[in-house]
PDB file of C-alpha atoms in Angstrom:
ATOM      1  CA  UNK A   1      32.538  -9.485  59.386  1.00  0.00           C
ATOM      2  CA  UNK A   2      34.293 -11.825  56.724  1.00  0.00           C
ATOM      3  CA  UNK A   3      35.960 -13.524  59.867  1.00  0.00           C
ATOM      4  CA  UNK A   4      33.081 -14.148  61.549  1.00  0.00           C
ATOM      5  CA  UNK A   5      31.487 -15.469  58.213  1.00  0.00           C
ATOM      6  CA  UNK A   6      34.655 -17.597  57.339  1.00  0.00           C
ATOM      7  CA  UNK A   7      34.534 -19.583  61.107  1.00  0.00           C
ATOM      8  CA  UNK A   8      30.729 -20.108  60.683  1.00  0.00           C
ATOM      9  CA  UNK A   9      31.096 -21.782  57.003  1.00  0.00           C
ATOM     10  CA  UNK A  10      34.738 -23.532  58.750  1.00  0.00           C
ATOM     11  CA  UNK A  11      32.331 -24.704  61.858  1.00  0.00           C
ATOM     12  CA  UNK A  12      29.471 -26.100  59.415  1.00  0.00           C
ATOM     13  CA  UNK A  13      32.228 -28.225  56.966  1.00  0.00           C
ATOM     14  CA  UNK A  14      33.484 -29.763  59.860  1.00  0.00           C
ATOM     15  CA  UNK A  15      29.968 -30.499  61.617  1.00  0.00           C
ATOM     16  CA  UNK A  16      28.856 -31.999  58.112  1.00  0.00           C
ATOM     17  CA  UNK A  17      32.390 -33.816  57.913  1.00  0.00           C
ATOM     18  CA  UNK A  18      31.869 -35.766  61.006  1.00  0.00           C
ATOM     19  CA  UNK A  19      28.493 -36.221  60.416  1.00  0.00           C
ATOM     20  CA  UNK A  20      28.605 -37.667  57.426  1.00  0.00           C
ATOM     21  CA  UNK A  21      31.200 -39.761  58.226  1.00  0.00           C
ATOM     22  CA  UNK A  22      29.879 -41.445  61.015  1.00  0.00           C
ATOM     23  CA  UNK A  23      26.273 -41.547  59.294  1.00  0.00           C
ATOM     24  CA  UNK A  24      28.373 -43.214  55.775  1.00  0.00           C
ATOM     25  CA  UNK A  25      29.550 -46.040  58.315  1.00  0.00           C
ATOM     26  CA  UNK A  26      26.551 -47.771  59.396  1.00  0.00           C
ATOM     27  CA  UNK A  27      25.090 -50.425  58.519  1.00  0.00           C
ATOM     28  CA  UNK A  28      21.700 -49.938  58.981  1.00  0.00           C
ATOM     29  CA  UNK A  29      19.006 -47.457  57.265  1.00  0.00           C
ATOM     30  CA  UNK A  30      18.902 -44.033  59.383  1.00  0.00           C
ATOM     31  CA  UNK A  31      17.842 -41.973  56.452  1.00  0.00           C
ATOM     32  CA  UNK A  32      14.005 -41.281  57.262  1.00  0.00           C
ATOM     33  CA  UNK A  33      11.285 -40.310  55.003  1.00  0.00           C
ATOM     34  CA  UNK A  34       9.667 -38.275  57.372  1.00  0.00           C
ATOM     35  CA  UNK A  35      10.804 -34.544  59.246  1.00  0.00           C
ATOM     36  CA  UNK A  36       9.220 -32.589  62.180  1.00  0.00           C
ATOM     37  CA  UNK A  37       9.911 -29.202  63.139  1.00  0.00           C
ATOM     38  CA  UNK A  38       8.443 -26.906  65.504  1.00  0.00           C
ATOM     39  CA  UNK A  39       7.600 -23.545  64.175  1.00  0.00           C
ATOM     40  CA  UNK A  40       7.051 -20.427  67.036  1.00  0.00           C
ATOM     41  CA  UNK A  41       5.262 -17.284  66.320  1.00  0.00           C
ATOM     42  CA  UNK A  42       7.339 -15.166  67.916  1.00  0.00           C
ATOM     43  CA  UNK A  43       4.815 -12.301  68.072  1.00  0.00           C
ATOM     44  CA  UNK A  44       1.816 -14.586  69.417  1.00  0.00           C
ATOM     45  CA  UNK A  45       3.862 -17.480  71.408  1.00  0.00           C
ATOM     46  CA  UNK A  46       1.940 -20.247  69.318  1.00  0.00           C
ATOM     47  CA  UNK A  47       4.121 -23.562  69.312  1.00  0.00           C
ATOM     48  CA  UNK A  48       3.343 -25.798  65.965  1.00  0.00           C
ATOM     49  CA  UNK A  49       4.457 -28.860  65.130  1.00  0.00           C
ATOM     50  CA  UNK A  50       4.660 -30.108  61.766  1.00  0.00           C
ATOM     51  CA  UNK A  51       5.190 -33.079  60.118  1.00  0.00           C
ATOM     52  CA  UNK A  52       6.979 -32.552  56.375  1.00  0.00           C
ATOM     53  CA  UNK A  53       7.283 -35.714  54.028  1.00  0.00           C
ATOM     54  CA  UNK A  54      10.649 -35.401  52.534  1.00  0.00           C
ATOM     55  CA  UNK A  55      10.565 -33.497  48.699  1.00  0.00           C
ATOM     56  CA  UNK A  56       6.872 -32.324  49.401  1.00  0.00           C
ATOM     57  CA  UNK A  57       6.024 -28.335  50.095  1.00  0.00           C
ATOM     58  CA  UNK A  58       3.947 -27.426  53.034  1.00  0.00           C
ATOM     59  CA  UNK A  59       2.589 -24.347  53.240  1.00  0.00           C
ATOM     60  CA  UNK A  60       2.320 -22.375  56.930  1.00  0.00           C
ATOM     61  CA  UNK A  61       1.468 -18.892  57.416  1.00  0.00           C
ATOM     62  CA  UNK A  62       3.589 -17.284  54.937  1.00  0.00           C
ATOM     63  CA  UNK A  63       6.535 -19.960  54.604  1.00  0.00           C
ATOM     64  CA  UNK A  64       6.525 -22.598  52.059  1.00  0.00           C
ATOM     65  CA  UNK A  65       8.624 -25.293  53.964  1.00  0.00           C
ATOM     66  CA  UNK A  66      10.355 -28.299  51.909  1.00  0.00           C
ATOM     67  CA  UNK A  67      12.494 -30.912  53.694  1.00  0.00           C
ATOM     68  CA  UNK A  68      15.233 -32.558  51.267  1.00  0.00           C
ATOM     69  CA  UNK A  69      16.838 -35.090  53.178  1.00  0.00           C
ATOM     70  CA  UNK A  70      16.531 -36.205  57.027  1.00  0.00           C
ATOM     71  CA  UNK A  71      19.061 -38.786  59.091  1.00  0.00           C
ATOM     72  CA  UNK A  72      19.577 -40.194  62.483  1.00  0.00           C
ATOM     73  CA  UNK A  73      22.910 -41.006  63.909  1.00  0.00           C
ATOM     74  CA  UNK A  74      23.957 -44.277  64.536  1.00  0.00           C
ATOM     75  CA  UNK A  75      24.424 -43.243  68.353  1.00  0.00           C
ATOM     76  CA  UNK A  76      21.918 -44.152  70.858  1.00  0.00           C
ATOM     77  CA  UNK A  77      23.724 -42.351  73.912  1.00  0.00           C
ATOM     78  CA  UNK A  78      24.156 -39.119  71.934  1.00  0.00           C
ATOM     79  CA  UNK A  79      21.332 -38.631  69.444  1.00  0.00           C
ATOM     80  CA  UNK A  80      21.486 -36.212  66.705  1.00  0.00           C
ATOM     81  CA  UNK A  81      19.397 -35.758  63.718  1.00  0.00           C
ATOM     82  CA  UNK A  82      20.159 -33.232  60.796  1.00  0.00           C
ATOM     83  CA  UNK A  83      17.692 -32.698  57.914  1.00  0.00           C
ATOM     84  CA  UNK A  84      18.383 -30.602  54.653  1.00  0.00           C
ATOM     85  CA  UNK A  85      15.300 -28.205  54.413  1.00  0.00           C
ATOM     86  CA  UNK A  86      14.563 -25.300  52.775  1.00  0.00           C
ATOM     87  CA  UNK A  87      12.245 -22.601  53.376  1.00  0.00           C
ATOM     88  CA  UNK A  88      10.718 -19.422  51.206  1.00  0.00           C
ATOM     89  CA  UNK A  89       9.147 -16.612  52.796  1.00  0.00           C
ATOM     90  CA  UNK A  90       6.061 -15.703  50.496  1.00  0.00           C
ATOM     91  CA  UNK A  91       5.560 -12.271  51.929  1.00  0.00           C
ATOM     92  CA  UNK A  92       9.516 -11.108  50.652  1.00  0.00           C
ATOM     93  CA  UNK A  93       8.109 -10.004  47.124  1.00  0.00           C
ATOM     94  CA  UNK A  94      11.331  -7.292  46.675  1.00  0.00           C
ATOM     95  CA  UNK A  95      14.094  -9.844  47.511  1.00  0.00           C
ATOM     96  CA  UNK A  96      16.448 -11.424  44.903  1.00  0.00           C
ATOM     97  CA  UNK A  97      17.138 -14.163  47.504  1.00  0.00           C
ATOM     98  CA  UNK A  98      14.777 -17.332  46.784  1.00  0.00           C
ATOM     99  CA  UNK A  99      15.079 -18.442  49.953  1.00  0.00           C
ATOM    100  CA  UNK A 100      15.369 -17.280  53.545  1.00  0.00           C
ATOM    101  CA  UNK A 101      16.830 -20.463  54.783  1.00  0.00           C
ATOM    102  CA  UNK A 102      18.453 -23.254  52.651  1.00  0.00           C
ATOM    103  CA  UNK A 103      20.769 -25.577  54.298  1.00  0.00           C
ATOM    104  CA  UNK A 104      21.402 -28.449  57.026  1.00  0.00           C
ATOM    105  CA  UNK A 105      19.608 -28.029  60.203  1.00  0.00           C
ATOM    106  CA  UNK A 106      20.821 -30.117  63.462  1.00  0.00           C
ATOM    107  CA  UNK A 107      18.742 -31.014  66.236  1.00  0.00           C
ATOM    108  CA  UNK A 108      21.113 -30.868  68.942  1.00  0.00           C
ATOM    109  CA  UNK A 109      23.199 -27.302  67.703  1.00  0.00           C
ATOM    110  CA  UNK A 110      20.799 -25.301  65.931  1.00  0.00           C
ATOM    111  CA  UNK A 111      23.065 -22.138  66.057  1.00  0.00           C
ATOM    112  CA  UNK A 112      25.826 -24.226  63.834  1.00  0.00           C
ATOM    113  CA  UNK A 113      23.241 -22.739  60.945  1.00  0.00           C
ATOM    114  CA  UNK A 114      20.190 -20.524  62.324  1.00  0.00           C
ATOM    115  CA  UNK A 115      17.265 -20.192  60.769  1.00  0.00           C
ATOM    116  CA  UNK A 116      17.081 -16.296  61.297  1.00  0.00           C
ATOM    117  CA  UNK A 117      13.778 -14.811  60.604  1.00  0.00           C
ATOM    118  CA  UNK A 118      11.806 -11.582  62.556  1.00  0.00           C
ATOM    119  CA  UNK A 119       8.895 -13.521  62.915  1.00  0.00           C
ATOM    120  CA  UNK A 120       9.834 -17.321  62.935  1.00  0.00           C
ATOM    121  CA  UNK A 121      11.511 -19.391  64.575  1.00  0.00           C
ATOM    122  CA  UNK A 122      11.941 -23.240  63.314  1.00  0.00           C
ATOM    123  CA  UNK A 123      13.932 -26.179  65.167  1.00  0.00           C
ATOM    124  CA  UNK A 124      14.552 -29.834  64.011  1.00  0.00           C
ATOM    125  CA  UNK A 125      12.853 -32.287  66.650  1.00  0.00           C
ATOM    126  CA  UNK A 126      12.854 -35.932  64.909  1.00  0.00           C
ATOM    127  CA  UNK A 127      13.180 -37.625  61.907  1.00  0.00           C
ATOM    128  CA  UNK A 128      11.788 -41.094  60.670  1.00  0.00           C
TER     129      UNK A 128
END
């Protein structure tokens, strides 16, 4: 189990290693001040979008959803966008654990770090 663990933390360094070295070499502004997600129910197969201002709460369902930070690569053939977001599940009220998902999300690898949740399911689609 501590192998498995190990690779995934190895896997996400190295993802946020190249990212952030090809996002620190450009020129130009790709930080955004806006995220979407999409949020599915997975018991009722409702789709949401949402848009989150960066550093503001939003409150859906259950979740309380806060989005840190959001960038764009420089890349136009191969876009990806990550966003640092963090996400509390109100309904936990016997957990230690503040939040159920704290970390980088990417658009175009979401399994680097899963949001894993039995009733949600969120994805990164743009930032601006």
């Amino acid at each position: 189990m501590n192998l498995k663990k190990n690779i995934k933390v190895g896997l996400i360094s190295i993802a946020l290693l190249i990212t952030s070295i090809s996002l620190g070499n450009s020129n130009t502004n790709l930080e955004g001040s806006y995220t979407e997600i999409k949020i599915l129910n997975k018991i009722s197969s409702k789709n949401t979008s949402l848009e989150l201002e960066n550093n503001k709460e939003i409150a859906f369902d259950d979740l309380l959803i806060k989005s840190i930070k959001c960038k764009n690569s420089e890349f136009d053939d191969d876009p990806e966008i990550i966003a640092y977001i963090q996400v509390i599940d109100q309904s936990i009220t016997n957990n230690n654990e503040v939040f159920v998902f704290n970390g980088w999300m990417f658009s175009s690898s979401p399994s680097i770090n899963p949001f894993d949740h039995p009733v949600y399911d969120i994805w990164l689609t743009s930032c601006y």
